[in-house]
XYZ file of C-alpha atoms in Angstrom:
722
model
C -20.068 -2.055 14.631
C -18.999 -2.850 18.130
C -15.253 -2.769 18.623
C -13.159 -4.303 21.381
C -16.002 -5.190 23.716
C -14.505 -6.777 26.803
C -16.670 -8.675 29.268
C -14.525 -9.486 32.301
C -16.527 -11.976 34.303
C -14.041 -12.008 37.146
C -14.282 -8.255 37.652
C -18.097 -8.335 37.630
C -18.153 -11.050 40.250
C -16.014 -8.908 42.542
C -18.324 -5.939 42.178
C -21.449 -8.031 42.786
C -20.060 -9.638 45.928
C -19.414 -6.238 47.555
C -17.791 -7.820 50.609
C -14.116 -7.350 49.865
C -12.039 -4.470 51.093
C -10.826 -1.811 48.641
C -7.298 -3.170 48.791
C -8.483 -6.715 48.164
C -10.604 -5.571 45.271
C -7.632 -3.775 43.756
C -5.455 -6.861 44.179
C -8.037 -9.155 42.621
C -8.682 -6.768 39.758
C -4.941 -6.722 39.097
C -4.934 -10.515 39.152
C -7.847 -10.610 36.710
C -5.962 -8.178 34.468
C -2.902 -10.445 34.570
C -5.090 -13.422 33.673
C -6.524 -11.565 30.697
C -3.015 -10.493 29.659
C -1.686 -14.036 29.958
C -4.592 -15.446 27.934
C -4.044 -12.809 25.258
C -0.306 -13.505 25.180
C -0.881 -17.232 24.903
C -3.272 -16.644 21.997
C -1.013 -14.312 20.038
C 1.938 -16.580 20.715
C 0.432 -19.084 18.291
C -0.898 -16.520 15.797
C 2.282 -15.290 14.192
C 1.277 -16.677 10.802
C -2.047 -14.795 10.847
C -5.299 -15.997 9.325
C -5.566 -18.015 6.121
C -8.003 -18.209 3.229
C -10.761 -20.734 2.600
C -11.412 -22.502 -0.705
C -14.106 -19.945 -1.562
C -11.888 -16.954 -0.715
C -12.073 -15.013 2.519
C -10.789 -16.156 5.895
C -11.926 -19.629 6.819
C -11.171 -23.300 7.206
C -11.488 -25.270 3.947
C -15.026 -25.225 2.537
C -16.453 -23.590 5.652
C -15.978 -19.995 6.859
C -14.778 -18.885 10.283
C -15.590 -15.737 12.263
C -12.009 -14.510 11.861
C -11.022 -11.307 10.125
C -7.679 -10.385 8.612
C -6.023 -7.072 9.392
C -7.603 -4.055 7.768
C -6.180 -3.621 4.276
C -5.335 -7.305 3.756
C -5.588 -8.249 0.067
C -5.580 -11.843 -1.229
C -5.513 -13.433 -4.668
C -6.625 -17.060 -4.363
C -6.737 -20.128 -6.575
C -8.213 -23.549 -5.712
C -8.407 -26.623 -7.913
C -10.093 -30.018 -7.707
C -11.722 -32.399 -10.197
C -14.938 -30.415 -10.584
C -14.025 -26.799 -9.874
C -11.358 -24.189 -10.286
C -11.989 -21.189 -8.060
C -10.385 -17.795 -8.618
C -11.118 -15.213 -5.947
C -10.026 -11.810 -4.738
C -10.572 -10.988 -1.077
C -10.098 -7.586 0.560
C -10.424 -6.705 4.241
C -12.072 -3.351 3.616
C -12.350 -2.527 7.332
C -11.246 -4.480 10.380
C -14.870 -5.663 10.718
C -15.831 -6.126 7.032
C -14.479 -8.657 4.541
C -15.376 -8.611 0.837
C -14.742 -11.306 -1.773
C -15.252 -11.565 -5.527
C -15.037 -15.036 -7.023
C -15.232 -16.935 -10.295
C -15.950 -20.642 -10.145
C -14.895 -22.529 -13.249
C -17.193 -25.573 -13.428
C -14.722 -27.456 -15.537
C -17.086 -30.323 -16.332
C -19.828 -28.139 -17.850
C -19.766 -26.220 -21.152
C -20.409 -22.479 -21.078
C -23.280 -22.903 -23.536
C -24.769 -25.426 -25.938
C -23.684 -23.256 -28.884
C -20.057 -24.150 -29.604
C -19.919 -21.544 -32.385
C -20.536 -18.925 -29.732
C -18.540 -20.072 -26.703
C -16.262 -22.701 -28.213
C -14.924 -25.226 -25.731
C -14.909 -22.802 -22.795
C -16.235 -24.248 -19.545
C -18.945 -22.537 -17.508
C -17.885 -19.621 -15.258
C -20.014 -18.698 -12.253
C -19.598 -15.199 -10.776
C -20.166 -14.467 -7.102
C -19.736 -11.753 -4.478
C -19.411 -12.400 -0.724
C -19.627 -10.259 2.402
C -18.730 -11.082 5.995
C -19.215 -8.702 8.927
C -17.980 -9.151 12.489
C -20.697 -8.702 15.089
C -18.567 -9.235 18.181
C -14.816 -9.192 18.701
C -13.102 -11.947 20.673
C -12.183 -11.226 24.287
C -10.619 -13.397 26.981
C -13.964 -15.090 27.573
C -16.095 -14.567 24.490
C -15.488 -15.649 20.857
C -15.374 -13.734 17.624
C -18.883 -13.751 16.110
C -19.515 -12.957 12.432
C -22.406 -12.999 9.981
C -21.812 -13.695 6.309
C -23.467 -13.826 2.893
C -21.973 -15.951 0.126
C -22.789 -15.577 -3.582
C -25.094 -12.568 -3.299
C -26.260 -10.874 -6.521
C -24.854 -13.764 -8.567
C -26.427 -16.818 -10.152
C -27.084 -18.290 -6.725
C -25.472 -21.655 -7.442
C -23.552 -21.376 -4.155
C -25.644 -18.790 -2.276
C -25.495 -19.151 1.501
C -26.015 -17.285 4.753
C -24.253 -18.154 7.971
C -23.646 -17.168 11.571
C -20.341 -18.376 12.987
C -18.227 -18.066 16.135
C -14.503 -18.725 16.592
C -12.528 -19.028 19.850
C -8.801 -19.467 20.225
C -7.268 -21.600 22.966
C -3.509 -21.696 22.741
C -2.489 -23.225 19.393
C -6.087 -24.326 18.661
C -8.732 -22.173 17.024
C -12.244 -23.630 17.355
C -15.100 -22.697 15.007
C -18.803 -23.485 15.266
C -21.616 -22.123 13.125
C -24.950 -22.574 11.417
C -25.515 -22.119 7.692
C -28.341 -21.920 5.205
C -28.401 -22.532 1.459
C -25.371 -24.224 -0.061
C -23.470 -24.301 3.243
C -26.467 -25.938 4.956
C -27.413 -28.315 2.165
C -26.927 -31.430 4.325
C -29.840 -30.307 6.499
C -28.371 -31.948 9.598
C -30.717 -29.839 11.734
C -34.172 -28.426 11.172
C -34.131 -24.818 10.015
C -34.813 -22.795 13.214
C -36.616 -20.152 11.138
C -39.301 -22.693 10.259
C -40.616 -22.274 13.799
C -41.601 -18.701 12.922
C -43.084 -19.307 9.475
C -43.512 -22.443 7.372
C -42.343 -20.681 4.199
C -38.803 -20.542 5.640
C -38.547 -24.273 4.989
C -38.480 -23.689 1.208
C -35.769 -22.003 -0.867
C -36.091 -21.001 -4.535
C -33.376 -21.564 -7.131
C -31.787 -18.126 -7.743
C -30.036 -19.201 -10.915
C -33.382 -19.708 -12.669
C -33.994 -15.933 -12.539
C -30.823 -15.207 -14.551
C -28.786 -14.080 -11.571
C -27.551 -10.636 -10.711
C -30.267 -9.872 -8.166
C -30.246 -9.694 -4.381
C -32.443 -12.652 -3.493
C -33.373 -11.313 -0.073
C -36.460 -13.529 -0.092
C -34.155 -16.546 0.088
C -32.270 -15.468 3.205
C -32.472 -18.079 5.991
C -34.789 -20.226 3.849
C -34.461 -23.878 2.959
C -32.168 -26.433 4.565
C -29.943 -25.515 7.509
C -26.924 -27.273 8.954
C -24.419 -26.978 11.744
C -20.770 -26.872 10.777
C -17.501 -26.467 12.620
C -13.838 -27.181 12.749
C -10.446 -26.803 14.365
C -7.347 -25.065 13.110
C -4.083 -26.072 14.759
C -1.051 -23.826 14.578
C 1.990 -26.062 14.861
C 5.086 -24.967 16.809
C 6.668 -24.496 13.389
C 5.029 -21.210 12.398
C 4.765 -21.737 8.622
C 2.620 -24.875 9.035
C -0.951 -25.252 10.263
C -3.540 -28.026 10.016
C -7.298 -27.780 9.523
C -10.101 -30.218 10.290
C -13.709 -29.329 9.541
C -17.178 -30.811 9.624
C -18.847 -29.791 6.357
C -22.456 -28.524 6.403
C -22.873 -29.173 2.662
C -23.557 -32.626 1.229
C -23.046 -31.539 -2.442
C -26.226 -33.292 -3.563
C -27.463 -30.153 -5.345
C -24.203 -29.296 -7.097
C -24.699 -30.699 -10.591
C -21.247 -30.759 -12.164
C -22.047 -33.150 -15.018
C -19.024 -35.114 -13.838
C -19.056 -38.787 -14.769
C -16.486 -41.353 -13.684
C -16.586 -44.921 -12.480
C -15.614 -43.781 -8.995
C -18.104 -40.939 -8.546
C -20.874 -41.482 -11.038
C -24.101 -40.494 -9.346
C -26.492 -39.080 -11.970
C -24.113 -36.193 -12.643
C -24.016 -35.265 -8.961
C -20.966 -34.856 -6.793
C -20.674 -37.722 -4.333
C -19.713 -37.202 -0.692
C -18.223 -40.161 1.181
C -17.508 -38.236 4.387
C -18.592 -34.885 5.885
C -15.093 -34.388 7.314
C -12.426 -32.465 5.409
C -8.798 -32.272 6.478
C -5.993 -30.159 5.136
C -2.880 -28.136 5.789
C -1.609 -24.659 4.953
C 2.053 -23.897 4.469
C 3.267 -20.292 4.445
C 6.054 -20.294 1.865
C 6.825 -16.615 2.414
C 5.273 -13.498 3.886
C 3.224 -13.109 0.708
C 2.560 -16.678 -0.416
C 0.562 -19.567 1.098
C -0.105 -22.969 -0.406
C -2.756 -25.426 0.758
C -3.493 -29.131 0.251
C -6.569 -30.965 1.537
C -8.592 -34.176 1.313
C -12.283 -33.414 1.060
C -15.585 -35.311 0.932
C -13.641 -38.489 1.637
C -12.718 -38.820 -2.042
C -11.322 -35.568 -3.463
C -7.948 -33.870 -3.418
C -7.965 -30.048 -3.357
C -4.887 -27.904 -3.969
C -4.407 -24.181 -4.162
C -2.457 -21.106 -3.196
C -2.935 -17.532 -2.001
C -0.909 -14.410 -2.778
C -1.389 -11.661 -0.238
C -0.244 -8.237 0.864
C -1.589 -5.422 3.014
C -2.590 -2.116 1.467
C -1.969 -0.287 4.736
C 1.633 -1.509 4.943
C 2.839 -0.612 1.452
C 5.099 2.425 1.418
C 6.821 4.444 -1.259
C 10.612 4.320 -1.370
C 12.504 7.151 -3.041
C 16.007 7.051 -1.555
C 17.370 9.682 -3.936
C 14.563 12.158 -3.286
C 16.144 13.955 -0.332
C 14.021 16.720 1.261
C 15.485 20.235 1.483
C 17.473 20.991 4.649
C 16.611 23.998 6.779
C 19.646 26.254 6.355
C 18.715 29.967 6.009
C 20.985 31.977 3.752
C 20.394 35.720 3.515
C 21.946 37.761 0.737
C 22.711 41.456 0.939
C 21.238 41.706 -2.565
C 17.821 40.495 -1.388
C 15.893 37.350 -2.254
C 16.718 35.641 -5.524
C 13.167 34.731 -6.584
C 14.350 32.851 -9.667
C 16.320 30.511 -7.431
C 13.342 30.169 -5.081
C 11.108 29.146 -7.997
C 13.711 26.662 -9.231
C 14.050 25.024 -5.787
C 10.266 24.964 -5.312
C 10.082 22.943 -8.525
C 13.043 20.632 -7.911
C 12.694 20.059 -4.155
C 8.971 20.577 -3.444
C 7.233 19.703 -6.710
C 5.632 23.143 -7.161
C 6.117 24.040 -10.832
C 5.348 27.174 -12.847
C 5.245 29.258 -9.667
C 3.896 32.799 -9.546
C 5.243 34.564 -6.450
C 3.812 37.582 -4.630
C 5.448 39.311 -1.653
C 5.270 42.261 0.715
C 6.793 42.973 4.111
C 4.390 40.634 5.942
C 3.769 37.615 3.731
C 4.855 35.643 0.682
C 2.366 33.837 -1.543
C 3.218 31.235 -4.162
C 0.655 30.027 -6.710
C 1.829 26.903 -8.505
C 0.988 23.446 -9.844
C 1.797 20.458 -7.641
C 2.702 17.497 -9.844
C 5.097 15.524 -7.673
C 3.895 14.881 -4.085
C 0.451 13.480 -3.382
C 0.925 14.009 0.370
C -0.181 17.614 0.918
C 1.656 17.925 4.227
C 4.935 16.741 2.702
C 4.609 19.150 -0.205
C 3.846 22.067 2.126
C 6.727 21.155 4.462
C 9.190 21.075 1.582
C 7.936 24.355 0.114
C 8.051 26.090 3.506
C 11.649 24.924 4.003
C 12.661 26.360 0.634
C 11.003 29.693 1.464
C 12.467 29.819 4.991
C 15.953 29.348 3.533
C 15.626 32.417 1.302
C 12.941 34.767 2.664
C 13.815 37.276 5.444
C 12.704 36.318 8.952
C 10.593 39.469 9.159
C 7.992 37.851 6.874
C 5.283 36.444 9.144
C 3.372 34.045 6.867
C 3.768 31.938 3.751
C 0.670 31.209 1.674
C 0.991 28.212 -0.645
C -1.796 28.078 -3.229
C -2.106 24.931 -5.328
C -3.299 25.450 -8.867
C -4.841 22.883 -11.237
C -5.675 23.546 -14.885
C -4.703 27.182 -14.140
C -7.435 27.371 -11.480
C -6.608 27.956 -7.753
C -8.043 24.982 -5.850
C -6.631 25.033 -2.301
C -4.501 27.198 -0.017
C -2.305 26.501 3.016
C -0.940 29.121 5.427
C 2.392 28.579 7.233
C 3.254 30.461 10.441
C 6.891 31.300 9.747
C 7.925 31.897 13.380
C 6.485 28.584 14.538
C 7.991 26.849 11.524
C 11.456 28.284 12.172
C 11.246 27.403 15.880
C 10.436 23.794 15.038
C 13.132 23.526 12.359
C 15.802 25.063 14.587
C 14.751 22.911 17.574
C 14.250 25.976 19.754
C 11.020 24.767 21.417
C 11.481 24.765 25.234
C 11.842 21.278 26.687
C 8.490 19.808 27.728
C 6.380 22.055 25.528
C 4.487 20.617 22.554
C 5.468 21.643 19.060
C 3.277 24.485 17.759
C 1.010 24.035 14.744
C 2.948 25.411 11.800
C 0.412 25.113 8.956
C -3.339 25.308 8.448
C -5.729 25.006 5.520
C -7.379 28.292 4.626
C -10.116 29.415 2.236
C -9.055 30.781 -1.119
C -8.970 34.573 -1.200
C -7.560 37.470 -3.179
C -3.768 37.490 -3.294
C -1.988 40.219 -1.308
C 1.401 41.618 -2.187
C 3.190 42.644 -5.336
C 4.137 40.146 -8.042
C 7.866 39.470 -7.793
C 7.985 36.567 -10.259
C 5.608 35.432 -12.991
C 6.234 32.093 -14.704
C 5.336 31.454 -18.298
C 4.336 27.767 -18.467
C 4.663 25.809 -21.661
C 1.461 25.993 -23.665
C 1.903 22.468 -25.022
C 1.952 19.434 -22.765
C 1.926 15.807 -23.862
C 2.538 12.292 -22.633
C 2.578 8.627 -23.619
C 1.635 5.736 -21.360
C 0.632 2.071 -21.705
C -3.012 1.154 -21.119
C -4.832 -2.104 -20.499
C -8.467 -2.651 -21.455
C -9.844 -5.916 -20.147
C -12.992 -7.948 -19.777
C -13.313 -10.899 -17.410
C -15.857 -13.708 -17.519
C -17.128 -13.376 -21.078
C -18.737 -16.230 -22.968
C -16.244 -16.258 -25.831
C -13.170 -16.082 -23.630
C -12.802 -15.896 -19.873
C -10.276 -13.085 -20.236
C -10.255 -10.596 -23.091
C -7.769 -7.776 -23.239
C -6.192 -5.009 -25.250
C -2.722 -3.629 -24.552
C -2.227 -0.243 -26.180
C -0.152 2.918 -26.073
C -2.153 6.001 -25.165
C -0.845 9.350 -26.297
C -2.361 12.601 -25.045
C -1.658 16.264 -25.753
C -3.083 19.575 -24.548
C -2.549 23.054 -25.916
C -3.473 25.953 -23.649
C -4.956 28.830 -25.614
C -5.293 31.012 -22.493
C -5.705 30.633 -18.731
C -9.264 29.415 -19.337
C -9.378 27.893 -22.827
C -7.583 24.733 -23.934
C -7.793 22.152 -26.685
C -6.709 18.595 -26.031
C -7.010 15.074 -27.244
C -5.937 11.469 -26.885
C -5.298 8.582 -29.248
C -4.774 4.868 -28.676
C -2.399 2.645 -30.646
C -3.262 -1.040 -30.389
C -0.326 -3.314 -29.602
C -2.064 -6.622 -28.972
C -5.609 -7.770 -28.182
C -7.916 -10.765 -28.419
C -11.184 -8.890 -28.867
C -11.637 -10.651 -32.196
C -13.085 -13.458 -30.064
C -15.871 -11.141 -28.997
C -18.577 -12.379 -31.389
C -21.569 -10.781 -29.693
C -22.394 -8.993 -32.944
C -26.192 -9.131 -32.867
C -28.246 -7.158 -30.340
C -28.533 -8.956 -26.989
C -31.712 -11.003 -27.231
C -32.410 -10.591 -23.508
C -32.468 -6.764 -23.566
C -34.658 -4.145 -25.250
C -32.320 -1.192 -24.593
C -30.438 0.835 -27.229
C -26.933 -0.547 -27.774
C -24.933 2.190 -26.092
C -22.009 0.044 -24.823
C -22.352 -3.466 -26.258
C -20.783 -2.298 -29.558
C -17.427 -2.437 -27.733
C -16.008 -5.064 -30.090
C -16.687 -2.919 -33.139
C -14.885 0.095 -31.671
C -11.853 -1.752 -30.315
C -11.274 -3.741 -33.506
C -12.193 -0.987 -35.997
C -8.614 0.309 -36.267
C -5.219 -0.121 -34.649
C -5.022 3.667 -34.286
C -8.090 5.174 -32.642
C -8.807 8.796 -31.780
C -10.496 8.487 -28.392
C -10.783 12.179 -27.474
C -10.522 15.616 -29.067
C -12.259 18.516 -27.348
C -12.257 22.240 -26.696
C -12.661 23.155 -23.017
C -13.140 26.293 -20.951
C -12.693 26.172 -17.163
C -13.513 28.957 -14.705
C -13.545 29.772 -10.997
C -16.414 32.319 -11.021
C -16.687 32.638 -7.224
C -15.164 31.258 -4.048
C -15.791 27.498 -3.812
C -17.400 27.375 -7.295
C -15.905 25.792 -10.452
C -17.383 25.512 -13.945
C -16.474 24.104 -17.328
C -17.967 23.853 -20.829
C -16.645 21.485 -23.490
C -17.359 20.076 -26.915
C -15.912 17.613 -29.424
C -15.174 13.902 -29.441
C -15.740 13.350 -25.724
C -14.825 9.639 -25.563
C -14.255 6.606 -27.754
C -17.974 6.054 -28.418
C -19.572 9.520 -28.149
C -19.203 13.080 -29.432
C -21.130 16.137 -28.311
C -21.207 19.153 -26.027
C -21.660 19.541 -22.287
C -21.141 21.609 -19.184
C -20.448 21.006 -15.509
C -20.592 23.027 -12.307
C -19.064 22.029 -8.953
C -19.637 23.537 -5.509
C -16.965 22.537 -2.996
C -17.371 24.589 0.229
C -14.200 25.137 2.219
C -13.859 23.091 5.407
C -16.791 20.792 4.653
C -16.820 17.041 4.133
C -19.023 17.264 1.050
C -19.219 18.694 -2.448
C -21.971 18.853 -5.057
C -21.671 18.708 -8.836
C -24.000 18.795 -11.856
C -23.215 17.879 -15.466
C -25.483 18.021 -18.535
C -24.472 16.657 -21.953
C -25.932 16.242 -25.415
C -24.092 13.451 -27.254
C -24.288 11.403 -30.441
C -22.869 7.936 -30.907
C -19.702 7.821 -33.019
C -19.653 5.585 -36.086
C -17.121 2.774 -35.571
C -16.847 2.339 -39.366
C -15.670 5.958 -39.658
C -14.697 7.246 -36.227
C -14.701 10.879 -37.417
C -18.424 10.686 -38.182
C -21.429 10.151 -35.943
C -24.235 7.591 -36.121
C -27.965 8.214 -35.737
C -28.321 7.613 -32.018
C -28.343 10.694 -29.759
C -29.317 11.355 -26.144
C -29.274 14.014 -23.431
C -27.513 12.628 -20.369
C -26.325 14.103 -17.076
C -26.174 13.668 -13.329
C -26.391 15.469 -10.030
C -23.527 14.056 -7.947
C -22.856 14.320 -4.219
C -19.355 13.640 -2.839
C -19.086 12.850 0.853
C -16.122 12.037 3.059
C -17.821 9.830 5.625
C -17.051 10.345 9.329
C -15.838 7.809 11.911
C -13.899 5.599 9.471
C -10.657 7.052 8.100
C -10.469 7.110 4.331
C -14.096 6.137 3.656
C -15.816 8.000 0.861
C -19.206 7.983 -0.872
C -20.159 9.265 -4.301
C -23.852 9.228 -5.240
C -25.085 10.229 -8.705
C -28.707 10.660 -9.765
C -29.741 11.331 -13.338
C -30.194 10.100 -16.904
C -27.899 7.516 -18.484
C -26.815 6.894 -22.076
C -29.661 4.502 -22.870
C -32.183 7.117 -21.728
C -32.850 5.298 -18.469
C -33.114 7.195 -15.170
C -31.590 6.006 -11.920
C -28.898 6.270 -9.266
C -25.271 5.140 -8.983
C -23.732 4.546 -5.556
C -19.934 4.374 -5.318
C -18.358 3.526 -1.949
C -14.595 3.473 -1.482
C -11.872 3.265 1.131
C -8.425 4.831 0.911
C -5.722 2.948 2.798
C -2.604 4.378 4.441
C -0.525 3.583 1.345
C -2.794 5.702 -0.853
C -4.359 2.685 -2.582
C -8.105 3.141 -2.983
C -10.552 0.244 -3.289
C -14.166 0.814 -4.184
C -17.417 -0.837 -5.236
C -20.259 0.646 -7.236
C -23.755 -0.272 -8.334
C -26.284 1.394 -10.615
C -30.011 0.811 -10.511
C -32.290 2.465 -13.056
C -35.958 2.402 -14.039
C -35.172 -0.423 -16.464
C -36.554 -3.717 -15.194
C -34.275 -6.696 -14.671
C -35.965 -8.391 -17.616
C -35.319 -5.480 -19.985
C -31.786 -4.989 -18.660
C -30.886 -8.588 -19.432
C -28.321 -10.901 -17.841
C -26.868 -9.405 -14.676
C -30.048 -7.437 -13.806
C -28.158 -4.209 -12.997
C -24.707 -2.643 -13.391
C -22.119 -3.243 -10.678
C -18.411 -3.713 -10.226
C -15.341 -2.829 -8.206
C -12.031 -1.060 -8.796
C -8.622 -0.529 -7.244
C -6.725 2.729 -7.802
C -2.964 2.552 -7.214
C -0.573 5.503 -6.814
C 2.299 5.104 -9.247
C 4.845 6.322 -6.718
C 4.484 2.997 -4.868
C 6.127 1.373 -7.887
C 8.352 4.117 -9.293
C 11.676 5.371 -8.013
C 10.514 8.982 -8.345
C 7.521 10.555 -6.561
C 4.494 11.407 -8.710
C 0.838 12.305 -8.242
C -0.261 10.037 -11.106
C -2.373 6.968 -10.465
C -3.500 3.864 -12.313
C -6.739 1.937 -11.892
C -7.831 -1.660 -12.384
C -11.562 -2.330 -12.558
C -13.888 -5.305 -12.770
C -17.401 -5.347 -14.174
C -18.944 -8.811 -14.556
C -20.766 -7.963 -17.795
C -20.842 -5.102 -20.277
C -24.510 -4.203 -20.714
C -26.391 -1.142 -21.956
C -28.337 -0.121 -18.879
C -26.944 2.297 -16.294
C -24.045 3.477 -18.492
C -22.467 6.901 -17.927
C -20.598 9.139 -20.344
C -16.843 8.800 -19.713
C -15.975 12.494 -19.492
C -12.414 13.770 -19.467
C -11.224 16.025 -16.623
C -14.238 16.028 -14.321
C -14.195 19.077 -12.045
C -13.985 17.070 -8.834
C -10.694 15.588 -10.007
C -9.447 18.999 -11.133
C -10.411 20.846 -7.940
C -8.930 18.120 -5.756
C -10.533 15.643 -3.438
C -12.149 16.784 -0.204
C -9.909 14.373 1.675
């Protein structure tokens, strides 16, 4: 994407004229620069409240979008409510040029299904996913320009495409665009694409196909309309007003709403194409909005927002070690060094090797997720106790008793920086560098004997959103896990879940899905969750090895997850210094019997995947994971997982799986997709930790494209490339 393109008309005119002296040109260029600066200042002067969300989620006016983008990392939870619809949406500014939105529309006047025994009195919920990409960034003379897709891969009830421009002039922000589909339903202009081909004048109804597909054949088809609006930022920063001209006339939005005021064959009636509203920023994280729309409808809502780039951990009591060398005539006290490495740098169970030239520590890091911080703390501890004659420290991080990464510290450079002895005007030297794993030099001066038994208890939340029986189904449980290390390579471990509260008894999808011909590999979820309050979810024997530099392997067998037992193996190649890694897993599994979780049922399958991990260039924190192979239902296909890690450590990602199963055989939804957010716990806790929690969303649980949920995948053990 193009970033920060500036087209200074005044400067070009000076160059083209070619008649001014060099001094005059310089003066005029300076004047043009001042003009640009003044325009920019006048714009930002009225932008202190930032952008706001539309009724559909994502930056916009009311019903209509704008070309504006929020700051990278901006996260919004939105709710809007009127007589026909409740809209719940989540919007994330994934990059400064890309906005993503997931939305549920509760059509409150329509039943979820005609079978009340199945869906009760629940109203219909429409799922949708939106994208908006900026094509051109606003300059002093040119507007922001963005292209967007609304309700892609959903039912298509509100599917739209649009091209929109926004330009700010002082406190006013003007928007003008053209839309197709739902946004362009009024058809106030002829579709320009019809000039190229007559078929562009017609648009099919996506919802008739069952939804879940990318209806590319509908793009820019059917009615088109111009839309626009003005947003006015008042001198009182918390308050802004919005006026828009709506491109939709709502004639194709059947809400089954009947009243004496709006009765129109079940259709929504529009008395005016103009909508007007206001947004009030209650606090830095809370907006509320009120508007009058269609000339007859009141809309109210609110938005909760934060920025993933701005969130920071706060551990006031976790003070880093101070550089204060203390040398004892009795030599280095390695027991004290190991204790301080654990307490002050998070390196536990340290094995230490030393000679006259270097010191190497091999230890687990279970406290600091920032590698640089952990290395800095460990180097300070070593510098305080190790003689200055030692030239290098080597800090090797270990995971599951396997060495996974190494960092070298130049002790002279480190001491010079810590003692502030760098000559004035000279840059600080590089004190640490990543290095490939190698054989350890030096004699062992301390060997730790870690506890063979480790265990933990933590709360877990299993949830399902958008189901027919209940919009939100959940299970809150306590998960207990324990591992016993038999040797450096062999371990036995397991996990159990104790149900505290759930509403999965509403999940009455007991018969096989009548729209799918696949084996039921995941849609038995109700039977497993409700089979017992105490459920053994994992019990397996595992061997892990590091057979060669950059290579990791494991073999395992037992109850591998809640639904499957079996045996498997995995190999991972993660070359040092590269942005990529490659892994392969192969598993033979049998379905566990939910009536007796210690036994297995008849269904078995061989499943496995070749997976590529790639830290993508150019955009910080962007990551791709692509898996190709065979899934639990015996289908073959590919899963693409794209994610972005923000400065706070929060990771947001989307994934989609497409297999050789047709959309018809797959059933409702057409293919597997979803998104997730992974949150470091140290953003919420008072103590630093490397543990994380994840919240995911999958619109439907189906049987196609389902992977085995393996414990301790090698990529997680060996550590991320990034």
